[in-house]
């Protein structure tokens, strides 16, 4: 299965003809308004904000220079995901009773 958004190029005549020639591949569209399902959308938003916002480029070297800082956070390993709710804090006693014999 290939999951794509509703961009017109994903539903073009050439794409549909290619899919007819490859029956094992099934084309599925994400629901309209559910762009958060497409993980690339979030990455592109962060990339545009970090590297391309308000920029104009004279050539490929300037584009390369601007995109390196924008993609360097994506190269770092992400922290481990912890599922579930954290354990409740241990309860401390306010008073300790000592019984004298």
PDB file of N, CA, C and O in Angstrom, residues 3-71:
ATOM      1  N   UNK A   3       0.412   5.182   0.868  1.00  0.00           N
ATOM      2  CA  UNK A   3      -0.499   6.151   1.468  1.00  0.00           C
ATOM      3  C   UNK A   3      -0.010   7.538   1.097  1.00  0.00           C
ATOM      4  O   UNK A   3       1.134   7.892   1.353  1.00  0.00           O
ATOM      5  N   UNK A   4      -0.884   8.337   0.473  1.00  0.00           N
ATOM      6  CA  UNK A   4      -0.511   9.694   0.064  1.00  0.00           C
ATOM      7  C   UNK A   4      -1.614  10.670   0.459  1.00  0.00           C
ATOM      8  O   UNK A   4      -2.731  10.280   0.780  1.00  0.00           O
ATOM      9  N   UNK A   5      -1.266  11.953   0.398  1.00  0.00           N
ATOM     10  CA  UNK A   5      -2.280  12.974   0.625  1.00  0.00           C
ATOM     11  C   UNK A   5      -3.052  13.193  -0.666  1.00  0.00           C
ATOM     12  O   UNK A   5      -2.847  12.501  -1.649  1.00  0.00           O
ATOM     13  N   UNK A   6      -3.939  14.149  -0.673  1.00  0.00           N
ATOM     14  CA  UNK A   6      -4.837  14.349  -1.805  1.00  0.00           C
ATOM     15  C   UNK A   6      -4.295  15.305  -2.858  1.00  0.00           C
ATOM     16  O   UNK A   6      -5.058  15.988  -3.528  1.00  0.00           O
ATOM     17  N   UNK A   7      -2.986  15.373  -3.006  1.00  0.00           N
ATOM     18  CA  UNK A   7      -2.388  16.228  -4.025  1.00  0.00           C
ATOM     19  C   UNK A   7      -2.786  15.719  -5.404  1.00  0.00           C
ATOM     20  O   UNK A   7      -2.852  14.511  -5.639  1.00  0.00           O
ATOM     21  N   UNK A   8      -3.070  16.639  -6.310  1.00  0.00           N
ATOM     22  CA  UNK A   8      -3.578  16.236  -7.625  1.00  0.00           C
ATOM     23  C   UNK A   8      -2.590  15.366  -8.398  1.00  0.00           C
ATOM     24  O   UNK A   8      -2.995  14.508  -9.176  1.00  0.00           O
ATOM     25  N   UNK A   9      -1.284  15.548  -8.182  1.00  0.00           N
ATOM     26  CA  UNK A   9      -0.311  14.730  -8.913  1.00  0.00           C
ATOM     27  C   UNK A   9      -0.363  13.268  -8.476  1.00  0.00           C
ATOM     28  O   UNK A   9       0.025  12.385  -9.235  1.00  0.00           O
ATOM     29  N   UNK A  10      -0.861  13.004  -7.274  1.00  0.00           N
ATOM     30  CA  UNK A  10      -0.969  11.619  -6.816  1.00  0.00           C
ATOM     31  C   UNK A  10      -2.147  10.890  -7.452  1.00  0.00           C
ATOM     32  O   UNK A  10      -2.260   9.687  -7.342  1.00  0.00           O
ATOM     33  N   UNK A  11      -3.022  11.644  -8.087  1.00  0.00           N
ATOM     34  CA  UNK A  11      -4.193  11.058  -8.729  1.00  0.00           C
ATOM     35  C   UNK A  11      -4.205  11.354 -10.221  1.00  0.00           C
ATOM     36  O   UNK A  11      -5.249  11.312 -10.861  1.00  0.00           O
ATOM     37  N   UNK A  12      -3.038  11.648 -10.785  1.00  0.00           N
ATOM     38  CA  UNK A  12      -2.963  12.006 -12.204  1.00  0.00           C
ATOM     39  C   UNK A  12      -3.167  10.771 -13.082  1.00  0.00           C
ATOM     40  O   UNK A  12      -3.125   9.627 -12.624  1.00  0.00           O
ATOM     41  N   UNK A  13      -3.355  10.997 -14.371  1.00  0.00           N
ATOM     42  CA  UNK A  13      -3.549   9.913 -15.321  1.00  0.00           C
ATOM     43  C   UNK A  13      -2.308   9.016 -15.372  1.00  0.00           C
ATOM     44  O   UNK A  13      -2.433   7.786 -15.418  1.00  0.00           O
ATOM     45  N   UNK A  14      -1.129   9.626 -15.332  1.00  0.00           N
ATOM     46  CA  UNK A  14       0.107   8.832 -15.378  1.00  0.00           C
ATOM     47  C   UNK A  14       0.243   7.945 -14.142  1.00  0.00           C
ATOM     48  O   UNK A  14       0.650   6.779 -14.235  1.00  0.00           O
ATOM     49  N   UNK A  15      -0.127   8.472 -12.995  1.00  0.00           N
ATOM     50  CA  UNK A  15      -0.051   7.688 -11.762  1.00  0.00           C
ATOM     51  C   UNK A  15      -1.041   6.538 -11.799  1.00  0.00           C
ATOM     52  O   UNK A  15      -0.721   5.401 -11.439  1.00  0.00           O
ATOM     53  N   UNK A  16      -2.272   6.823 -12.235  1.00  0.00           N
ATOM     54  CA  UNK A  16      -3.275   5.758 -12.307  1.00  0.00           C
ATOM     55  C   UNK A  16      -2.885   4.689 -13.318  1.00  0.00           C
ATOM     56  O   UNK A  16      -3.107   3.499 -13.084  1.00  0.00           O
ATOM     57  N   UNK A  17      -2.278   5.086 -14.432  1.00  0.00           N
ATOM     58  CA  UNK A  17      -1.837   4.103 -15.428  1.00  0.00           C
ATOM     59  C   UNK A  17      -0.715   3.230 -14.862  1.00  0.00           C
ATOM     60  O   UNK A  17      -0.695   2.012 -15.080  1.00  0.00           O
ATOM     61  N   UNK A  18       0.192   3.831 -14.138  1.00  0.00           N
ATOM     62  CA  UNK A  18       1.282   3.056 -13.535  1.00  0.00           C
ATOM     63  C   UNK A  18       0.727   2.062 -12.512  1.00  0.00           C
ATOM     64  O   UNK A  18       1.162   0.926 -12.435  1.00  0.00           O
ATOM     65  N   UNK A  19      -0.235   2.500 -11.715  1.00  0.00           N
ATOM     66  CA  UNK A  19      -0.831   1.619 -10.717  1.00  0.00           C
ATOM     67  C   UNK A  19      -1.587   0.462 -11.368  1.00  0.00           C
ATOM     68  O   UNK A  19      -1.625  -0.646 -10.825  1.00  0.00           O
ATOM     69  N   UNK A  20      -2.197   0.694 -12.529  1.00  0.00           N
ATOM     70  CA  UNK A  20      -2.866  -0.394 -13.248  1.00  0.00           C
ATOM     71  C   UNK A  20      -1.861  -1.430 -13.727  1.00  0.00           C
ATOM     72  O   UNK A  20      -2.165  -2.617 -13.767  1.00  0.00           O
ATOM     73  N   UNK A  21      -0.665  -0.984 -14.074  1.00  0.00           N
ATOM     74  CA  UNK A  21       0.379  -1.923 -14.522  1.00  0.00           C
ATOM     75  C   UNK A  21       1.019  -2.674 -13.358  1.00  0.00           C
ATOM     76  O   UNK A  21       1.722  -3.660 -13.568  1.00  0.00           O
ATOM     77  N   UNK A  22       0.824  -2.214 -12.133  1.00  0.00           N
ATOM     78  CA  UNK A  22       1.398  -2.831 -10.936  1.00  0.00           C
ATOM     79  C   UNK A  22       0.269  -3.170  -9.964  1.00  0.00           C
ATOM     80  O   UNK A  22       0.029  -2.439  -8.997  1.00  0.00           O
ATOM     81  N   UNK A  23      -0.444  -4.265 -10.200  1.00  0.00           N
ATOM     82  CA  UNK A  23      -1.635  -4.568  -9.393  1.00  0.00           C
ATOM     83  C   UNK A  23      -1.336  -4.904  -7.931  1.00  0.00           C
ATOM     84  O   UNK A  23      -2.226  -4.839  -7.097  1.00  0.00           O
ATOM     85  N   UNK A  24      -0.104  -5.245  -7.605  1.00  0.00           N
ATOM     86  CA  UNK A  24       0.221  -5.559  -6.205  1.00  0.00           C
ATOM     87  C   UNK A  24       0.269  -4.299  -5.339  1.00  0.00           C
ATOM     88  O   UNK A  24       0.178  -4.383  -4.123  1.00  0.00           O
ATOM     89  N   UNK A  25       0.424  -3.147  -5.959  1.00  0.00           N
ATOM     90  CA  UNK A  25       0.520  -1.887  -5.213  1.00  0.00           C
ATOM     91  C   UNK A  25      -0.859  -1.239  -5.189  1.00  0.00           C
ATOM     92  O   UNK A  25      -1.493  -1.041  -6.223  1.00  0.00           O
ATOM     93  N   UNK A  26      -1.295  -0.917  -3.991  1.00  0.00           N
ATOM     94  CA  UNK A  26      -2.611  -0.291  -3.810  1.00  0.00           C
ATOM     95  C   UNK A  26      -2.407   1.133  -3.306  1.00  0.00           C
ATOM     96  O   UNK A  26      -1.630   1.371  -2.394  1.00  0.00           O
ATOM     97  N   UNK A  27      -3.123   2.066  -3.908  1.00  0.00           N
ATOM     98  CA  UNK A  27      -2.997   3.481  -3.580  1.00  0.00           C
ATOM     99  C   UNK A  27      -4.118   3.863  -2.621  1.00  0.00           C
ATOM    100  O   UNK A  27      -5.283   3.655  -2.903  1.00  0.00           O
ATOM    101  N   UNK A  28      -3.744   4.428  -1.466  1.00  0.00           N
ATOM    102  CA  UNK A  28      -4.720   4.821  -0.453  1.00  0.00           C
ATOM    103  C   UNK A  28      -4.468   6.286  -0.109  1.00  0.00           C
ATOM    104  O   UNK A  28      -3.334   6.692   0.121  1.00  0.00           O
ATOM    105  N   UNK A  29      -5.536   7.056  -0.056  1.00  0.00           N
ATOM    106  CA  UNK A  29      -5.428   8.470   0.302  1.00  0.00           C
ATOM    107  C   UNK A  29      -5.750   8.642   1.774  1.00  0.00           C
ATOM    108  O   UNK A  29      -6.630   7.977   2.312  1.00  0.00           O
ATOM    109  N   UNK A  30      -5.048   9.562   2.433  1.00  0.00           N
ATOM    110  CA  UNK A  30      -5.402   9.886   3.805  1.00  0.00           C
ATOM    111  C   UNK A  30      -6.659  10.753   3.764  1.00  0.00           C
ATOM    112  O   UNK A  30      -6.930  11.421   2.762  1.00  0.00           O
ATOM    113  N   UNK A  31      -7.449  10.764   4.824  1.00  0.00           N
ATOM    114  CA  UNK A  31      -8.671  11.569   4.811  1.00  0.00           C
ATOM    115  C   UNK A  31      -8.362  13.068   4.676  1.00  0.00           C
ATOM    116  O   UNK A  31      -7.327  13.545   5.140  1.00  0.00           O
ATOM    117  N   UNK A  32      -9.255  13.787   4.050  1.00  0.00           N
ATOM    118  CA  UNK A  32      -9.097  15.232   3.906  1.00  0.00           C
ATOM    119  C   UNK A  32      -9.091  15.855   5.303  1.00  0.00           C
ATOM    120  O   UNK A  32      -9.894  15.516   6.153  1.00  0.00           O
ATOM    121  N   UNK A  33      -8.161  16.749   5.541  1.00  0.00           N
ATOM    122  CA  UNK A  33      -8.068  17.405   6.842  1.00  0.00           C
ATOM    123  C   UNK A  33      -7.280  16.615   7.871  1.00  0.00           C
ATOM    124  O   UNK A  33      -7.202  17.002   9.016  1.00  0.00           O
ATOM    125  N   UNK A  34      -6.703  15.504   7.475  1.00  0.00           N
ATOM    126  CA  UNK A  34      -5.936  14.687   8.417  1.00  0.00           C
ATOM    127  C   UNK A  34      -4.464  14.698   8.039  1.00  0.00           C
ATOM    128  O   UNK A  34      -3.805  13.666   8.014  1.00  0.00           O
ATOM    129  N   UNK A  35      -3.921  15.874   7.756  1.00  0.00           N
ATOM    130  CA  UNK A  35      -2.527  15.962   7.338  1.00  0.00           C
ATOM    131  C   UNK A  35      -1.585  15.553   8.460  1.00  0.00           C
ATOM    132  O   UNK A  35      -0.430  15.210   8.226  1.00  0.00           O
ATOM    133  N   UNK A  36      -2.059  15.540   9.694  1.00  0.00           N
ATOM    134  CA  UNK A  36      -1.210  15.122  10.806  1.00  0.00           C
ATOM    135  C   UNK A  36      -0.877  13.638  10.710  1.00  0.00           C
ATOM    136  O   UNK A  36       0.053  13.169  11.358  1.00  0.00           O
ATOM    137  N   UNK A  37      -1.638  12.874   9.909  1.00  0.00           N
ATOM    138  CA  UNK A  37      -1.315  11.461   9.713  1.00  0.00           C
ATOM    139  C   UNK A  37      -0.072  11.298   8.842  1.00  0.00           C
ATOM    140  O   UNK A  37       0.602  10.277   8.913  1.00  0.00           O
ATOM    141  N   UNK A  38       0.192  12.282   8.011  1.00  0.00           N
ATOM    142  CA  UNK A  38       1.348  12.243   7.136  1.00  0.00           C
ATOM    143  C   UNK A  38       2.533  12.828   7.898  1.00  0.00           C
ATOM    144  O   UNK A  38       2.600  14.027   8.124  1.00  0.00           O
ATOM    145  N   UNK A  39       3.482  12.004   8.304  1.00  0.00           N
ATOM    146  CA  UNK A  39       4.588  12.449   9.147  1.00  0.00           C
ATOM    147  C   UNK A  39       5.502  13.448   8.453  1.00  0.00           C
ATOM    148  O   UNK A  39       6.214  14.199   9.110  1.00  0.00           O
ATOM    149  N   UNK A  40       5.476  13.463   7.127  1.00  0.00           N
ATOM    150  CA  UNK A  40       6.324  14.416   6.407  1.00  0.00           C
ATOM    151  C   UNK A  40       5.840  15.845   6.582  1.00  0.00           C
ATOM    152  O   UNK A  40       6.637  16.774   6.523  1.00  0.00           O
ATOM    153  N   UNK A  41       4.551  16.036   6.792  1.00  0.00           N
ATOM    154  CA  UNK A  41       4.017  17.391   6.924  1.00  0.00           C
ATOM    155  C   UNK A  41       4.645  18.117   8.110  1.00  0.00           C
ATOM    156  O   UNK A  41       5.022  19.276   8.018  1.00  0.00           O
ATOM    157  N   UNK A  42       4.738  17.439   9.239  1.00  0.00           N
ATOM    158  CA  UNK A  42       5.354  18.051  10.413  1.00  0.00           C
ATOM    159  C   UNK A  42       6.819  18.358  10.193  1.00  0.00           C
ATOM    160  O   UNK A  42       7.334  19.404  10.595  1.00  0.00           O
ATOM    161  N   UNK A  43       7.520  17.413   9.533  1.00  0.00           N
ATOM    162  CA  UNK A  43       8.947  17.626   9.267  1.00  0.00           C
ATOM    163  C   UNK A  43       9.135  18.831   8.350  1.00  0.00           C
ATOM    164  O   UNK A  43      10.006  19.665   8.583  1.00  0.00           O
ATOM    165  N   UNK A  44       8.324  18.934   7.299  1.00  0.00           N
ATOM    166  CA  UNK A  44       8.461  20.058   6.370  1.00  0.00           C
ATOM    167  C   UNK A  44       8.158  21.386   7.059  1.00  0.00           C
ATOM    168  O   UNK A  44       8.792  22.406   6.789  1.00  0.00           O
ATOM    169  N   UNK A  45       7.177  21.393   7.971  1.00  0.00           N
ATOM    170  CA  UNK A  45       6.857  22.631   8.688  1.00  0.00           C
ATOM    171  C   UNK A  45       8.046  23.089   9.519  1.00  0.00           C
ATOM    172  O   UNK A  45       8.438  24.261   9.489  1.00  0.00           O
ATOM    173  N   UNK A  46       8.671  22.168  10.234  1.00  0.00           N
ATOM    174  CA  UNK A  46       9.840  22.509  11.050  1.00  0.00           C
ATOM    175  C   UNK A  46      11.004  22.934  10.157  1.00  0.00           C
ATOM    176  O   UNK A  46      11.702  23.910  10.441  1.00  0.00           O
ATOM    177  N   UNK A  47      11.213  22.219   9.051  1.00  0.00           N
ATOM    178  CA  UNK A  47      12.313  22.536   8.134  1.00  0.00           C
ATOM    179  C   UNK A  47      12.139  23.917   7.511  1.00  0.00           C
ATOM    180  O   UNK A  47      13.081  24.707   7.465  1.00  0.00           O
ATOM    181  N   UNK A  48      10.939  24.231   7.052  1.00  0.00           N
ATOM    182  CA  UNK A  48      10.707  25.556   6.450  1.00  0.00           C
ATOM    183  C   UNK A  48      10.950  26.663   7.457  1.00  0.00           C
ATOM    184  O   UNK A  48      11.527  27.700   7.139  1.00  0.00           O
ATOM    185  N   UNK A  49      10.496  26.444   8.689  1.00  0.00           N
ATOM    186  CA  UNK A  49      10.653  27.471   9.719  1.00  0.00           C
ATOM    187  C   UNK A  49      12.126  27.647  10.085  1.00  0.00           C
ATOM    188  O   UNK A  49      12.598  28.774  10.273  1.00  0.00           O
ATOM    189  N   UNK A  50      12.894  26.557  10.161  1.00  0.00           N
ATOM    190  CA  UNK A  50      14.287  26.629  10.593  1.00  0.00           C
ATOM    191  C   UNK A  50      15.235  27.068   9.489  1.00  0.00           C
ATOM    192  O   UNK A  50      16.207  27.770   9.751  1.00  0.00           O
ATOM    193  N   UNK A  51      14.972  26.673   8.241  1.00  0.00           N
ATOM    194  CA  UNK A  51      15.963  26.895   7.193  1.00  0.00           C
ATOM    195  C   UNK A  51      15.516  27.838   6.080  1.00  0.00           C
ATOM    196  O   UNK A  51      16.348  28.539   5.514  1.00  0.00           O
ATOM    197  N   UNK A  52      14.255  27.860   5.758  1.00  0.00           N
ATOM    198  CA  UNK A  52      13.841  28.567   4.552  1.00  0.00           C
ATOM    199  C   UNK A  52      13.019  29.826   4.799  1.00  0.00           C
ATOM    200  O   UNK A  52      12.774  30.581   3.866  1.00  0.00           O
ATOM    201  N   UNK A  53      12.581  30.078   6.015  1.00  0.00           N
ATOM    202  CA  UNK A  53      11.692  31.209   6.285  1.00  0.00           C
ATOM    203  C   UNK A  53      12.386  32.535   6.009  1.00  0.00           C
ATOM    204  O   UNK A  53      13.445  32.818   6.546  1.00  0.00           O
ATOM    205  N   UNK A  54      11.784  33.351   5.143  1.00  0.00           N
ATOM    206  CA  UNK A  54      12.287  34.683   4.842  1.00  0.00           C
ATOM    207  C   UNK A  54      13.585  34.720   4.058  1.00  0.00           C
ATOM    208  O   UNK A  54      14.251  35.751   4.019  1.00  0.00           O
ATOM    209  N   UNK A  55      13.957  33.637   3.423  1.00  0.00           N
ATOM    210  CA  UNK A  55      15.227  33.556   2.700  1.00  0.00           C
ATOM    211  C   UNK A  55      14.995  33.703   1.198  1.00  0.00           C
ATOM    212  O   UNK A  55      13.949  33.326   0.682  1.00  0.00           O
ATOM    213  N   UNK A  56      15.981  34.238   0.519  1.00  0.00           N
ATOM    214  CA  UNK A  56      16.032  34.167  -0.940  1.00  0.00           C
ATOM    215  C   UNK A  56      17.453  33.736  -1.292  1.00  0.00           C
ATOM    216  O   UNK A  56      18.419  34.203  -0.699  1.00  0.00           O
ATOM    217  N   UNK A  57      17.561  32.835  -2.236  1.00  0.00           N
ATOM    218  CA  UNK A  57      18.845  32.200  -2.531  1.00  0.00           C
ATOM    219  C   UNK A  57      19.313  32.558  -3.932  1.00  0.00           C
ATOM    220  O   UNK A  57      18.524  32.598  -4.866  1.00  0.00           O
ATOM    221  N   UNK A  58      20.621  32.780  -4.044  1.00  0.00           N
ATOM    222  CA  UNK A  58      21.206  33.117  -5.341  1.00  0.00           C
ATOM    223  C   UNK A  58      21.654  31.879  -6.100  1.00  0.00           C
ATOM    224  O   UNK A  58      21.801  31.921  -7.310  1.00  0.00           O
ATOM    225  N   UNK A  59      21.877  30.791  -5.392  1.00  0.00           N
ATOM    226  CA  UNK A  59      22.334  29.587  -6.073  1.00  0.00           C
ATOM    227  C   UNK A  59      22.368  28.386  -5.151  1.00  0.00           C
ATOM    228  O   UNK A  59      22.095  28.486  -3.945  1.00  0.00           O
ATOM    229  N   UNK A  60      22.721  27.231  -5.696  1.00  0.00           N
ATOM    230  CA  UNK A  60      22.756  26.001  -4.913  1.00  0.00           C
ATOM    231  C   UNK A  60      23.664  26.049  -3.681  1.00  0.00           C
ATOM    232  O   UNK A  60      23.306  25.487  -2.653  1.00  0.00           O
ATOM    233  N   UNK A  61      24.828  26.700  -3.725  1.00  0.00           N
ATOM    234  CA  UNK A  61      25.645  26.735  -2.503  1.00  0.00           C
ATOM    235  C   UNK A  61      24.934  27.421  -1.330  1.00  0.00           C
ATOM    236  O   UNK A  61      25.057  26.986  -0.187  1.00  0.00           O
ATOM    237  N   UNK A  62      24.177  28.479  -1.613  1.00  0.00           N
ATOM    238  CA  UNK A  62      23.444  29.149  -0.539  1.00  0.00           C
ATOM    239  C   UNK A  62      22.304  28.283  -0.011  1.00  0.00           C
ATOM    240  O   UNK A  62      22.028  28.291   1.188  1.00  0.00           O
ATOM    241  N   UNK A  63      21.669  27.550  -0.885  1.00  0.00           N
ATOM    242  CA  UNK A  63      20.611  26.633  -0.442  1.00  0.00           C
ATOM    243  C   UNK A  63      21.211  25.562   0.448  1.00  0.00           C
ATOM    244  O   UNK A  63      20.666  25.228   1.506  1.00  0.00           O
ATOM    245  N   UNK A  64      22.354  25.020   0.040  1.00  0.00           N
ATOM    246  CA  UNK A  64      23.023  23.988   0.834  1.00  0.00           C
ATOM    247  C   UNK A  64      23.422  24.536   2.204  1.00  0.00           C
ATOM    248  O   UNK A  64      23.227  23.871   3.228  1.00  0.00           O
ATOM    249  N   UNK A  65      23.934  25.740   2.232  1.00  0.00           N
ATOM    250  CA  UNK A  65      24.350  26.347   3.490  1.00  0.00           C
ATOM    251  C   UNK A  65      23.144  26.581   4.411  1.00  0.00           C
ATOM    252  O   UNK A  65      23.239  26.402   5.625  1.00  0.00           O
ATOM    253  N   UNK A  66      22.004  26.953   3.861  1.00  0.00           N
ATOM    254  CA  UNK A  66      20.818  27.214   4.679  1.00  0.00           C
ATOM    255  C   UNK A  66      20.159  25.925   5.160  1.00  0.00           C
ATOM    256  O   UNK A  66      19.591  25.887   6.249  1.00  0.00           O
ATOM    257  N   UNK A  67      20.243  24.870   4.362  1.00  0.00           N
ATOM    258  CA  UNK A  67      19.551  23.639   4.740  1.00  0.00           C
ATOM    259  C   UNK A  67      20.327  22.799   5.751  1.00  0.00           C
ATOM    260  O   UNK A  67      19.726  22.011   6.468  1.00  0.00           O
ATOM    261  N   UNK A  68      21.618  22.973   5.851  1.00  0.00           N
ATOM    262  CA  UNK A  68      22.388  22.166   6.815  1.00  0.00           C
ATOM    263  C   UNK A  68      21.945  22.394   8.256  1.00  0.00           C
ATOM    264  O   UNK A  68      21.694  21.426   8.969  1.00  0.00           O
ATOM    265  N   UNK A  69      21.819  23.631   8.747  1.00  0.00           N
ATOM    266  CA  UNK A  69      21.330  23.785  10.124  1.00  0.00           C
ATOM    267  C   UNK A  69      19.880  23.330  10.299  1.00  0.00           C
ATOM    268  O   UNK A  69      19.496  22.867  11.365  1.00  0.00           O
ATOM    269  N   UNK A  70      19.099  23.440   9.239  1.00  0.00           N
ATOM    270  CA  UNK A  70      17.702  23.024   9.336  1.00  0.00           C
ATOM    271  C   UNK A  70      17.520  21.526   9.417  1.00  0.00           C
ATOM    272  O   UNK A  70      16.534  21.041   9.948  1.00  0.00           O
ATOM    273  N   UNK A  71      18.481  20.769   8.885  1.00  0.00           N
ATOM    274  CA  UNK A  71      18.362  19.316   8.919  1.00  0.00           C
ATOM    275  C   UNK A  71      19.221  18.677  10.001  1.00  0.00           C
ATOM    276  O   UNK A  71      19.068  17.501  10.279  1.00  0.00           O
TER     277      UNK A  71
END
